Coordinates of C-alpha atoms in Angstrom, one line a residue:
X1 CA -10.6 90.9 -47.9
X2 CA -12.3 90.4 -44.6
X3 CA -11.0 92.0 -41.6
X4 CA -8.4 90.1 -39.2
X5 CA -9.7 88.0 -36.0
X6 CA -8.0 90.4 -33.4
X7 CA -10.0 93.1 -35.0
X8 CA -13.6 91.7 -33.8
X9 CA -14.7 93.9 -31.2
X10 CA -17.3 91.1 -29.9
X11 CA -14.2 88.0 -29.3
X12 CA -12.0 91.1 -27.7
X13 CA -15.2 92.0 -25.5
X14 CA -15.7 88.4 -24.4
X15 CA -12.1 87.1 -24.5
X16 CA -10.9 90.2 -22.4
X17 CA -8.2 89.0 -19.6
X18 CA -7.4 85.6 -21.8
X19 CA -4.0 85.0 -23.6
X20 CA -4.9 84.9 -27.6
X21 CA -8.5 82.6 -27.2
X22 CA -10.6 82.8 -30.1
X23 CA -14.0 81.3 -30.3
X24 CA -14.7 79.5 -33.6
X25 CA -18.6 80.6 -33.5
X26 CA -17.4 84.0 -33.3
X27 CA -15.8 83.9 -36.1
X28 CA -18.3 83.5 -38.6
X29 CA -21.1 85.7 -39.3
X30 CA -24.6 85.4 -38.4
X31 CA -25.4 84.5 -42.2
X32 CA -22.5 81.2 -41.9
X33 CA -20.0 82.8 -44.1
X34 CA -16.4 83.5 -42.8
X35 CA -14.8 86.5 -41.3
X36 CA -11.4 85.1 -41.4
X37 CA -9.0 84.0 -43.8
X38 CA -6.6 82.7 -41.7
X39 CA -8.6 79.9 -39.9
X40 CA -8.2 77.3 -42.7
X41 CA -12.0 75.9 -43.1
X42 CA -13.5 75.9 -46.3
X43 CA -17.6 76.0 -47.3
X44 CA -18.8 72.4 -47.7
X45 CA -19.2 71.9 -51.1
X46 CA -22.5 69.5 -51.9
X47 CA -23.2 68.4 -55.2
X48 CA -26.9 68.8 -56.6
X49 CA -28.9 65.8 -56.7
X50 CA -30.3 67.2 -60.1
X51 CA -26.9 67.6 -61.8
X52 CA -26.8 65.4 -65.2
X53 CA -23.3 64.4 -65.0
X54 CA -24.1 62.6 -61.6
X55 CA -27.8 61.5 -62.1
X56 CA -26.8 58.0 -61.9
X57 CA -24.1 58.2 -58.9
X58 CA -25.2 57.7 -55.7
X59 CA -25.4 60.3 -53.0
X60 CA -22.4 61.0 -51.6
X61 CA -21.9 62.8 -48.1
X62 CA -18.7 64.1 -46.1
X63 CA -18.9 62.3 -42.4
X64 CA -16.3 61.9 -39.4
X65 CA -13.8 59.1 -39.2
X66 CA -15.8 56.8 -36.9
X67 CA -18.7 56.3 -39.3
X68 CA -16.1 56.0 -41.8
X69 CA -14.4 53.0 -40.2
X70 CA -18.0 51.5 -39.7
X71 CA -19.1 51.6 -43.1
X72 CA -16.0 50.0 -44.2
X73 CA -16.0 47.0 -41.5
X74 CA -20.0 46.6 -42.5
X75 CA -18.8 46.4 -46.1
X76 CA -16.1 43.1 -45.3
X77 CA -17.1 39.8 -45.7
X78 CA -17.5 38.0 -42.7
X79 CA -14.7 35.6 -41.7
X80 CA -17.4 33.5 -39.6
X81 CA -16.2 29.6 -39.4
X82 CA -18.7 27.6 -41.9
X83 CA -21.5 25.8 -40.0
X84 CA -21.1 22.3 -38.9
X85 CA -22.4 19.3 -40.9
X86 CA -25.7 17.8 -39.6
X87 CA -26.9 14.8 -40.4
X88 CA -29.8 14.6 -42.4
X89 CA -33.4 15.4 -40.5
X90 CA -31.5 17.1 -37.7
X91 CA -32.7 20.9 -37.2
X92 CA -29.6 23.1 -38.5
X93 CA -28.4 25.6 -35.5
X94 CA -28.4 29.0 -35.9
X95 CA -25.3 31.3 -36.9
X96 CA -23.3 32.3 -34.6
X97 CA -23.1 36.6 -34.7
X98 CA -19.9 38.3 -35.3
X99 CA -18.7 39.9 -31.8
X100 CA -18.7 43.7 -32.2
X101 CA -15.6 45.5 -33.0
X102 CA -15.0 47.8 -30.2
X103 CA -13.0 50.4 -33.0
X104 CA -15.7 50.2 -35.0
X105 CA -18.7 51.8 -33.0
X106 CA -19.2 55.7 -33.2
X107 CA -17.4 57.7 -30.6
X108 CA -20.0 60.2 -29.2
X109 CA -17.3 62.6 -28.0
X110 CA -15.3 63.8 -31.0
X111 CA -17.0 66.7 -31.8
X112 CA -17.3 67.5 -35.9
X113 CA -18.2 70.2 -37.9
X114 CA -20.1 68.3 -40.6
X115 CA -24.0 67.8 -40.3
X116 CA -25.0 64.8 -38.5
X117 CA -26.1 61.8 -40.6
X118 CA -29.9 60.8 -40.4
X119 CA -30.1 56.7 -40.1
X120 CA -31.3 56.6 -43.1
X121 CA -28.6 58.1 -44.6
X122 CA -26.4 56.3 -43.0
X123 CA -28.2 52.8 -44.1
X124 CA -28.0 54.3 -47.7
X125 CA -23.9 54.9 -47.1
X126 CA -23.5 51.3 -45.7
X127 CA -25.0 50.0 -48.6
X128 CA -22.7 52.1 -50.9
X129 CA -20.2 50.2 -52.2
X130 CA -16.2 50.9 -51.2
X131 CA -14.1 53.1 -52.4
X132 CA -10.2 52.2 -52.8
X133 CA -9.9 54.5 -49.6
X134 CA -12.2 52.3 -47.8
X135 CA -10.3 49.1 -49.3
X136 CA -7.3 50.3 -47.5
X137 CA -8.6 51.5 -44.5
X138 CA -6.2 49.2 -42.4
X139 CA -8.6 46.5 -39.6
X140 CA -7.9 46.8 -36.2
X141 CA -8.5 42.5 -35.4
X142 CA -5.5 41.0 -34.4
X143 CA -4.3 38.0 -37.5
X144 CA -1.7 36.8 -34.8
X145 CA -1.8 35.7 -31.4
X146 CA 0.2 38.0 -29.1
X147 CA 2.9 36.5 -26.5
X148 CA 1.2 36.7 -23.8
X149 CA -1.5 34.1 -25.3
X150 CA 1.2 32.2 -26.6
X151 CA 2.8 31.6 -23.3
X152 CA -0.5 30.9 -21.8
X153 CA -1.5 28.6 -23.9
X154 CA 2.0 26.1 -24.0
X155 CA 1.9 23.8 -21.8
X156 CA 3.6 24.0 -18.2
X157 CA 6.8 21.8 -17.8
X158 CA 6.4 19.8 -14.6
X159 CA 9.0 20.2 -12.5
X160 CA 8.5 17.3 -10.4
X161 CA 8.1 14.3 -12.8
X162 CA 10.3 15.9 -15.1
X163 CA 13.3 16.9 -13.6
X164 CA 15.3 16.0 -16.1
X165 CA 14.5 18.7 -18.6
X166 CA 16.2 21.0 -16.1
X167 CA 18.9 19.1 -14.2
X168 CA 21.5 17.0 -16.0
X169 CA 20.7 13.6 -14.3
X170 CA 23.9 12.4 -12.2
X171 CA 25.2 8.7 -12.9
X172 CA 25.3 6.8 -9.4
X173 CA 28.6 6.1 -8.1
X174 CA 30.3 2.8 -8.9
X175 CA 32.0 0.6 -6.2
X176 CA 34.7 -1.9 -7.1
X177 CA 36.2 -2.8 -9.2
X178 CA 37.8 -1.2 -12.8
X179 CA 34.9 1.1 -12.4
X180 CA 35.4 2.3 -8.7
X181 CA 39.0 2.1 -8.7
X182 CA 38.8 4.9 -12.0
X183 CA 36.7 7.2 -10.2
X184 CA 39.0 7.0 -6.6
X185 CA 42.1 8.0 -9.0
X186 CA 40.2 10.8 -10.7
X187 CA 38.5 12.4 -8.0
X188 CA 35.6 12.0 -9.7
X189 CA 36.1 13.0 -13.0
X190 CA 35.8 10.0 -14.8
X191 CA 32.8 8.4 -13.9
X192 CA 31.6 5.1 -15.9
X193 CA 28.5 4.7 -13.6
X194 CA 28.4 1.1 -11.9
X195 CA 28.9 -2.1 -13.5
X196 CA 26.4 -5.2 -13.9
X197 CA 27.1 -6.9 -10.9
X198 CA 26.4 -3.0 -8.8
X199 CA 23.2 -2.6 -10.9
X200 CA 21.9 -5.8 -10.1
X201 CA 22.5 -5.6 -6.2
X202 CA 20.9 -1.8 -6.2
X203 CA 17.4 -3.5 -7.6
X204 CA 17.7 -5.6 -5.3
X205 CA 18.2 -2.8 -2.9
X206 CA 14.9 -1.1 -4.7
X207 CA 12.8 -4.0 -4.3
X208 CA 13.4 -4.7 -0.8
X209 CA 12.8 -1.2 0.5
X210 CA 9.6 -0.8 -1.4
X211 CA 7.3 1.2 1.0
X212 CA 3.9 -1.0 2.1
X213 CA 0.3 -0.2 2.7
X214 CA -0.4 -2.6 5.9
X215 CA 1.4 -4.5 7.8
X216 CA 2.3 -8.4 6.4
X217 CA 3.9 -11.3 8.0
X218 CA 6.2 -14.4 6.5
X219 CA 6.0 -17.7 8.4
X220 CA 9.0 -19.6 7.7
X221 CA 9.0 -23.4 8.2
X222 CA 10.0 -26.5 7.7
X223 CA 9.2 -30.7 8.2
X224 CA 12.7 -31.4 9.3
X225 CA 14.6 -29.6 12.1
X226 CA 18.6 -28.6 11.4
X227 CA 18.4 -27.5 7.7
X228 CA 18.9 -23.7 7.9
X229 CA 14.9 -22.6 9.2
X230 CA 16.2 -20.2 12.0
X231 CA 19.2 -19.4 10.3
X232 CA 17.4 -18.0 7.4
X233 CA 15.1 -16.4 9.4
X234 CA 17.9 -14.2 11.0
X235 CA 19.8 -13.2 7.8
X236 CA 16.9 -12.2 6.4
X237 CA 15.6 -10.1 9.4
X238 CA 19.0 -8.6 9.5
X239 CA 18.5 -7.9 5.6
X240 CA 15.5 -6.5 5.8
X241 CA 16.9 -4.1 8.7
X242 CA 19.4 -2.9 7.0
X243 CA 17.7 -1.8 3.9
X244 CA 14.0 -0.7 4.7
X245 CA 13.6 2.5 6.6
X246 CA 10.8 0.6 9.3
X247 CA 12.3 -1.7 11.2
X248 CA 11.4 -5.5 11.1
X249 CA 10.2 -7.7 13.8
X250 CA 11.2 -11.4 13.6
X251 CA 9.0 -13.4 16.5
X252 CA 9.7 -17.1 17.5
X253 CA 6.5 -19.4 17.9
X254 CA 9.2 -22.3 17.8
X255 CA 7.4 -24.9 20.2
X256 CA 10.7 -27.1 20.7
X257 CA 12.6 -24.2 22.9
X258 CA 13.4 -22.2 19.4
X259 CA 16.9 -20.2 20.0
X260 CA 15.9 -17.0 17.5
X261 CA 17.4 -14.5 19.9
X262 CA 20.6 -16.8 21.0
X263 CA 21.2 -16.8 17.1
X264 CA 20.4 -13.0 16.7
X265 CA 22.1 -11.6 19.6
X266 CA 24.4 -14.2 20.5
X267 CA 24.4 -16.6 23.5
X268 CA 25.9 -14.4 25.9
X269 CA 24.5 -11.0 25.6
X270 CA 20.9 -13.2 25.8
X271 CA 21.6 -14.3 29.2
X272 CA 22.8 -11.0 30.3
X273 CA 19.8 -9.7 28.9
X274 CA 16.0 -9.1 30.6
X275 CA 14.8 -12.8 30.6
X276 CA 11.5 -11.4 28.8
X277 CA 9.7 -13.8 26.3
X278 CA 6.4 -14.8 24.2
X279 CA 4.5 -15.8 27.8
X280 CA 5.6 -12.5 29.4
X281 CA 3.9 -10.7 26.7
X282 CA 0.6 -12.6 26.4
X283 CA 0.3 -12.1 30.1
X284 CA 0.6 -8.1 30.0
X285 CA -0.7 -8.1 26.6
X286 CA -3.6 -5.7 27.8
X287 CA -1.8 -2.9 29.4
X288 CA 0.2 -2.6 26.2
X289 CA -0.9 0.2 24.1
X290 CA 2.2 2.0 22.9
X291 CA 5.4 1.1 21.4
X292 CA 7.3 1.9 24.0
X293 CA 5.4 -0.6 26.3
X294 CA 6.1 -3.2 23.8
X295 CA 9.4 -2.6 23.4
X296 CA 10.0 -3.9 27.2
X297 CA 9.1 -7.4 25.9
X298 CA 11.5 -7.1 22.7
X299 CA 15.4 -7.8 22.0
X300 CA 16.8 -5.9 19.7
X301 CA 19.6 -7.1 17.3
X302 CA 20.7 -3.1 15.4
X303 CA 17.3 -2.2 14.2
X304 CA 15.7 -6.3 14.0
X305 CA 13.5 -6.3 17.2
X306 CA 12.9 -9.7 18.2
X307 CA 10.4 -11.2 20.7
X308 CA 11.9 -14.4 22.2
X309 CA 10.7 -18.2 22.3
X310 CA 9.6 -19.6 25.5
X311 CA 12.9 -21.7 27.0
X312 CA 10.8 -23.8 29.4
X313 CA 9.9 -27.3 28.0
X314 CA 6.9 -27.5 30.1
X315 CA 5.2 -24.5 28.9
X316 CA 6.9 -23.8 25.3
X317 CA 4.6 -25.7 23.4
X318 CA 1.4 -24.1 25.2
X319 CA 1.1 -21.4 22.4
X320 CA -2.2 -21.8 21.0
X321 CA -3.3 -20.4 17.7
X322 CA -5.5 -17.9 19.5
X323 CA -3.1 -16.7 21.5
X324 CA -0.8 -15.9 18.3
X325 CA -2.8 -14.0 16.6
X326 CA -3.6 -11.4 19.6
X327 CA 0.3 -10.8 19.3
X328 CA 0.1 -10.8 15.6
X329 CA -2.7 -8.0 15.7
X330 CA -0.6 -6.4 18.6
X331 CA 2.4 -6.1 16.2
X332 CA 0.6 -5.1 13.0
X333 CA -0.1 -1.9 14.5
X334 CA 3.2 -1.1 14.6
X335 CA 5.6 -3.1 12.4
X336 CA 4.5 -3.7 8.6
X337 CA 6.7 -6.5 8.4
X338 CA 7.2 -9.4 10.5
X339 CA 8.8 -13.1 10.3
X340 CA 7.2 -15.5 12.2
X341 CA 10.0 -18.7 13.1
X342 CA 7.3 -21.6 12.8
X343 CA 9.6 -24.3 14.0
X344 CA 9.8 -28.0 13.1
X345 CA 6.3 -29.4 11.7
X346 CA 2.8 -27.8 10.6
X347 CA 0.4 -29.3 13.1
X348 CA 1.5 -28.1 16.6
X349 CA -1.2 -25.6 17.9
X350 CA -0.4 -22.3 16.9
X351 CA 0.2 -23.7 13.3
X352 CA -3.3 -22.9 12.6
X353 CA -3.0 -19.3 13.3
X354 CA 0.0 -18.8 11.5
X355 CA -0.9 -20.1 8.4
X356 CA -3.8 -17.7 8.8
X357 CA -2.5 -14.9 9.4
X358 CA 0.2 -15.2 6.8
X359 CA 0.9 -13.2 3.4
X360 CA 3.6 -15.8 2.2
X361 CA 5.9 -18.9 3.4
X362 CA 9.6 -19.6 3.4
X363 CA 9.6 -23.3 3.2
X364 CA 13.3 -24.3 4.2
X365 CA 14.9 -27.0 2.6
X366 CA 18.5 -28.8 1.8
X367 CA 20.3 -30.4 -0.5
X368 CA 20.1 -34.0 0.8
X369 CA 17.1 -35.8 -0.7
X370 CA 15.3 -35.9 2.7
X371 CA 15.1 -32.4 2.4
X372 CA 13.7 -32.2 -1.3
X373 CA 11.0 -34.8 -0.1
X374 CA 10.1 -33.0 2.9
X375 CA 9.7 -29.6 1.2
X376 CA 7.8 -30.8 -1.6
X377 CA 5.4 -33.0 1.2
X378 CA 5.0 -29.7 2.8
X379 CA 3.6 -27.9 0.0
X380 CA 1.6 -30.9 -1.1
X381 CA 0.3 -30.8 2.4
X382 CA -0.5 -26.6 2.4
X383 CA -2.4 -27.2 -1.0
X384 CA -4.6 -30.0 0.4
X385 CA -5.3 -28.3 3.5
X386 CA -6.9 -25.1 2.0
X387 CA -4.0 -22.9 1.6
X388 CA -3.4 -23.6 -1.8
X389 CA -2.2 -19.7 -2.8
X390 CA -0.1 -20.1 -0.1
X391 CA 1.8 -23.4 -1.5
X392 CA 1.7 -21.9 -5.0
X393 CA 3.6 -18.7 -4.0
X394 CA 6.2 -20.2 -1.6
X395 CA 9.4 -19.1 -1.8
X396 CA 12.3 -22.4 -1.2
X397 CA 15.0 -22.0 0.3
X398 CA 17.6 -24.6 -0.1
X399 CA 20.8 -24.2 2.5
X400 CA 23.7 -26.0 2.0
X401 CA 24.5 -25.9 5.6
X402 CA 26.5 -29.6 5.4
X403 CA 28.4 -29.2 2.6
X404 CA 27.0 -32.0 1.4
X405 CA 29.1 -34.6 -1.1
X406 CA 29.7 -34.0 -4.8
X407 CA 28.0 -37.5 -5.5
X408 CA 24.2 -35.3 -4.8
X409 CA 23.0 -33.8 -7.6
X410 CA 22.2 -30.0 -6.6
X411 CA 20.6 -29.5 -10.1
X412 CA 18.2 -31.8 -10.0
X413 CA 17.1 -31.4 -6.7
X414 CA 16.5 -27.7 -7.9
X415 CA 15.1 -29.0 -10.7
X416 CA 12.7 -31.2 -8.8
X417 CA 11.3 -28.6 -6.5
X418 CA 11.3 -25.4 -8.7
X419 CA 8.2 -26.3 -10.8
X420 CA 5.9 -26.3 -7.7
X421 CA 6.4 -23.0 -5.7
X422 CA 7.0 -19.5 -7.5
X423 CA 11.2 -18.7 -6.7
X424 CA 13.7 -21.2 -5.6
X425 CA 16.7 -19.7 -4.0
X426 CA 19.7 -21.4 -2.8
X427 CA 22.6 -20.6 0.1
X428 CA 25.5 -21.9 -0.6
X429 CA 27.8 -23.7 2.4
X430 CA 28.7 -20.3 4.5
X431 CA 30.9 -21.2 8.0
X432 CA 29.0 -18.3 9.3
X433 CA 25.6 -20.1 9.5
X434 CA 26.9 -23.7 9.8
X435 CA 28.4 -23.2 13.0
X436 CA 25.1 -22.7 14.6
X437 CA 26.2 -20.0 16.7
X438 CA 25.3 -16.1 16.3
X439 CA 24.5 -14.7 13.2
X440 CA 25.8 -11.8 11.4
X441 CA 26.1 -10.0 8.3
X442 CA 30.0 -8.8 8.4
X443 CA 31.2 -12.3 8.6
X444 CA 29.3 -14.0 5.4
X445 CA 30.0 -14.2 2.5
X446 CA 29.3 -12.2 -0.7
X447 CA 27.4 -14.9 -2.1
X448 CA 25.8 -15.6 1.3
X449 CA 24.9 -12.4 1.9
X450 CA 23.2 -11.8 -2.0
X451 CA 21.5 -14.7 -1.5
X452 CA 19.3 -13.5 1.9
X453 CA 19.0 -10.2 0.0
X454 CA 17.2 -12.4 -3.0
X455 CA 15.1 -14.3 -0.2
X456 CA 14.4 -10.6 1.5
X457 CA 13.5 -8.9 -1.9
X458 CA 11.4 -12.1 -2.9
X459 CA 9.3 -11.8 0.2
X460 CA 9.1 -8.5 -0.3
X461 CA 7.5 -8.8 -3.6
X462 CA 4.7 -11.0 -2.6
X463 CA 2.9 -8.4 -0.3
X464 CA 0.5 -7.2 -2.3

């Protein structure tokens, strides 16, 4: 038996001062055999080439586990994706090459105490088929995607267009009615969401407070004085006021003394007011360049601002059409909306202008069959006079501000003018507006007061 490690005179020599270290080359001999039993290694064992028994077995040499793992991945069959079809005459493109396996190249650092393999042997072993050790040599590719490329690849939710998919949508809040008086009782709790009529008066809502790109402008006019022109022109202000976060402006190029303001504001707070009209303005109009200068030529009915007719006979029909459209420019740069109260006719001077310069027409009409004629002469005359989109997307306004008798026929008078503009809308008989005195929104009616919001969101809907 060969004698114990601790007994080698050359490893205590050289390992002298260290706790227990043996050297492995120490403990063999100089002619390769073993000195001790204990260390656990064994001669390699390789068969002769010239043995019978395995003359027609390959050769067959022990190597570390890297080149182990290599042989087997070179022995797999390829899992490359088949080639696209080409069409016939169309070069075919070359095969892609598998990416490398980063387990399967040799690691140069793991030392071994085998004899390194010449590349020849190692082509030889790679051609060698595998063993059922190699078969079940376990791959290190990846068959399923890990989380973290999962996640990556789903899409994101968008938390702005899609609220929803996080935040249980509330229902609005109904007012009136069996609806409203439910939620008062309940606190709450029971909530039915508003009725018909409520849905119908929030588009209405929607459509009016649309936001616009520009700045647009409504004349409003008529062939016959007295049939609701002015009238409509302040419930509508005041509509469009109260629902659109920019305020309107409302402007009176009435050539017959118009009374916008008076019907606005009311007679007496006008008088009391700074006497400032269309003439002051067109005077100073070049030192103006703010809207704070501007607003020293304005009236202001709640958030309607209103520049105010000339009053003077002599000089109130002296608005030209030039000298309206320097004030509509001046206005466009900082209102983008504006009604423009044409008065009584199309063919005073500054007619020309306004038609120009407007996006769409109120043409105001009434139920007495003078009205209907004139209102459907004054589109006839707009669509001869080369405004024809202008007639063809009119809005009518029929007000029933005389309460006229039950022998007129209100249907066919609609009837007669709807087929030749694009809405027809009709006020019904309101004390508020007949009276010809100031105008305001707490003392119409309901039906009054939905039918300027239907005028308001029709105009609305025509700026395009």
């Amino acid at each position: 038996m060969p004698d114990p490690a601790d007994q080698n005179a050359g490893a205590q020599a050289e390992d002298a001062g260290q706790p227990q270290l043996r050297r492995r080359r120490d403990l063999r001999r100089a002619d390769g055999s073993v000195q001790d039993a204990w260390t656990g290694t064994m001669p390699a064992v390789t068969p002769s080439p010239s043995s019978s028994n395995d003359a027609d077995q390959p050769l067959t040499r022990r190597t570390s586990w890297a080149e182990a793992a290599a042989a087997a991945d070179a022995t797999k069959p390829s899992r490359a994706p088949s080639p696209p079809a080409t069409a016939p005459g169309q070069p075919v493109p070359a095969a892609r090459q598998p990416a490398a396996d980063p387990a399967a190249a040799p690691i140069a650092s793991v030392p071994s105490s085998e004899p390194a393999v010449s590349p020849g042997a190692a082509a030889t072993e790679a051609a060698t088929p595998p063993s059922d050790t190699s078969m079940q040599t376990p791959s290190f590719r990846r068959s399923r995607p890990t989380v973290a490329e999962t996640i990556a690849e789903s899409p994101m939710p968008d938390f702005i267009s899609s609220p929803g998919l996080f935040v249980k949508e509330q229902k609005p809040r109904p007012r009136g009615g069996i609806r409203g008086a439910l939620y008062n009782l309940t606190g709450g709790a029971w909530n039915l969401g508003p009725g018909p009529k409520q849905r119908q008066e929030d588009e209405l809502g929607r459509r009016i407070s649309r936001q616009l790109q520009g700045s647009y402008n409504t004349a409003i006019l008529s062939l016959k004085g007295g049939i609701g022109k002015t009238s409509t022109t302040v419930g509508v202000g005041l509509t469009l006021a109260e629902y659109r976060g920019d305020a309107p402006c409302a402007i009176d190029a009435n050539p017959d003394s118009g009374d916008l303001v008076e019907r606005a504001l009311g007679e007496g707070i006008y008088q009391q007011a700074s006497p400032r009209t269309i003439t002051d303005l067109l005077e100073n109009i070049e030192s103006i360049d703010s809207l704070t200068a501007l607003a020293r030529y304005m009236h202001h009915a709640g958030r309607l601002h209103l520049i105010a007719g000339e009053q003077d006979p002599e000089v109130s029909d002296s608005l030209t059409a030039e000298e309206y459209l320097r004030i509509r420019k001046l206005i466009s740069s900082y209102y983008s909306v504006a009604l423009t109260d044409c008065g009584t006719g199309v063919t005073h001077n500054a007619m020309s202008g306004i038609l120009q310069s407007a996006d769409n027409l109120v043409i105001a009409a009434g139920y007495a069959v003078s009205g209907a004629k004139r209102a459907r002469s004054t589109l006839h005359w707009l669509a001869s006079h080369g405004y024809q989109d202008l007639a063809r997307n009119a809005i009518v306004v029929i007000t029933d501000k005389d309460e006229v008798s039950s022998r007129v026929d209100k249907d066919a008078i609609e009837e007669h003018l709807a087929g030749i503009c694009r809405e027809l809308i009709a006020v019904p008989h309101d004390r508020g507006v007949a009276d010809g005195d100031l105008v305001t929104l707490d003392v119409l009616k309901p039906e009054t007061r939905r039918a300027y919001k239907e005028i308001a969101a029709a105009i609305v809907d025509g700026y395009r």
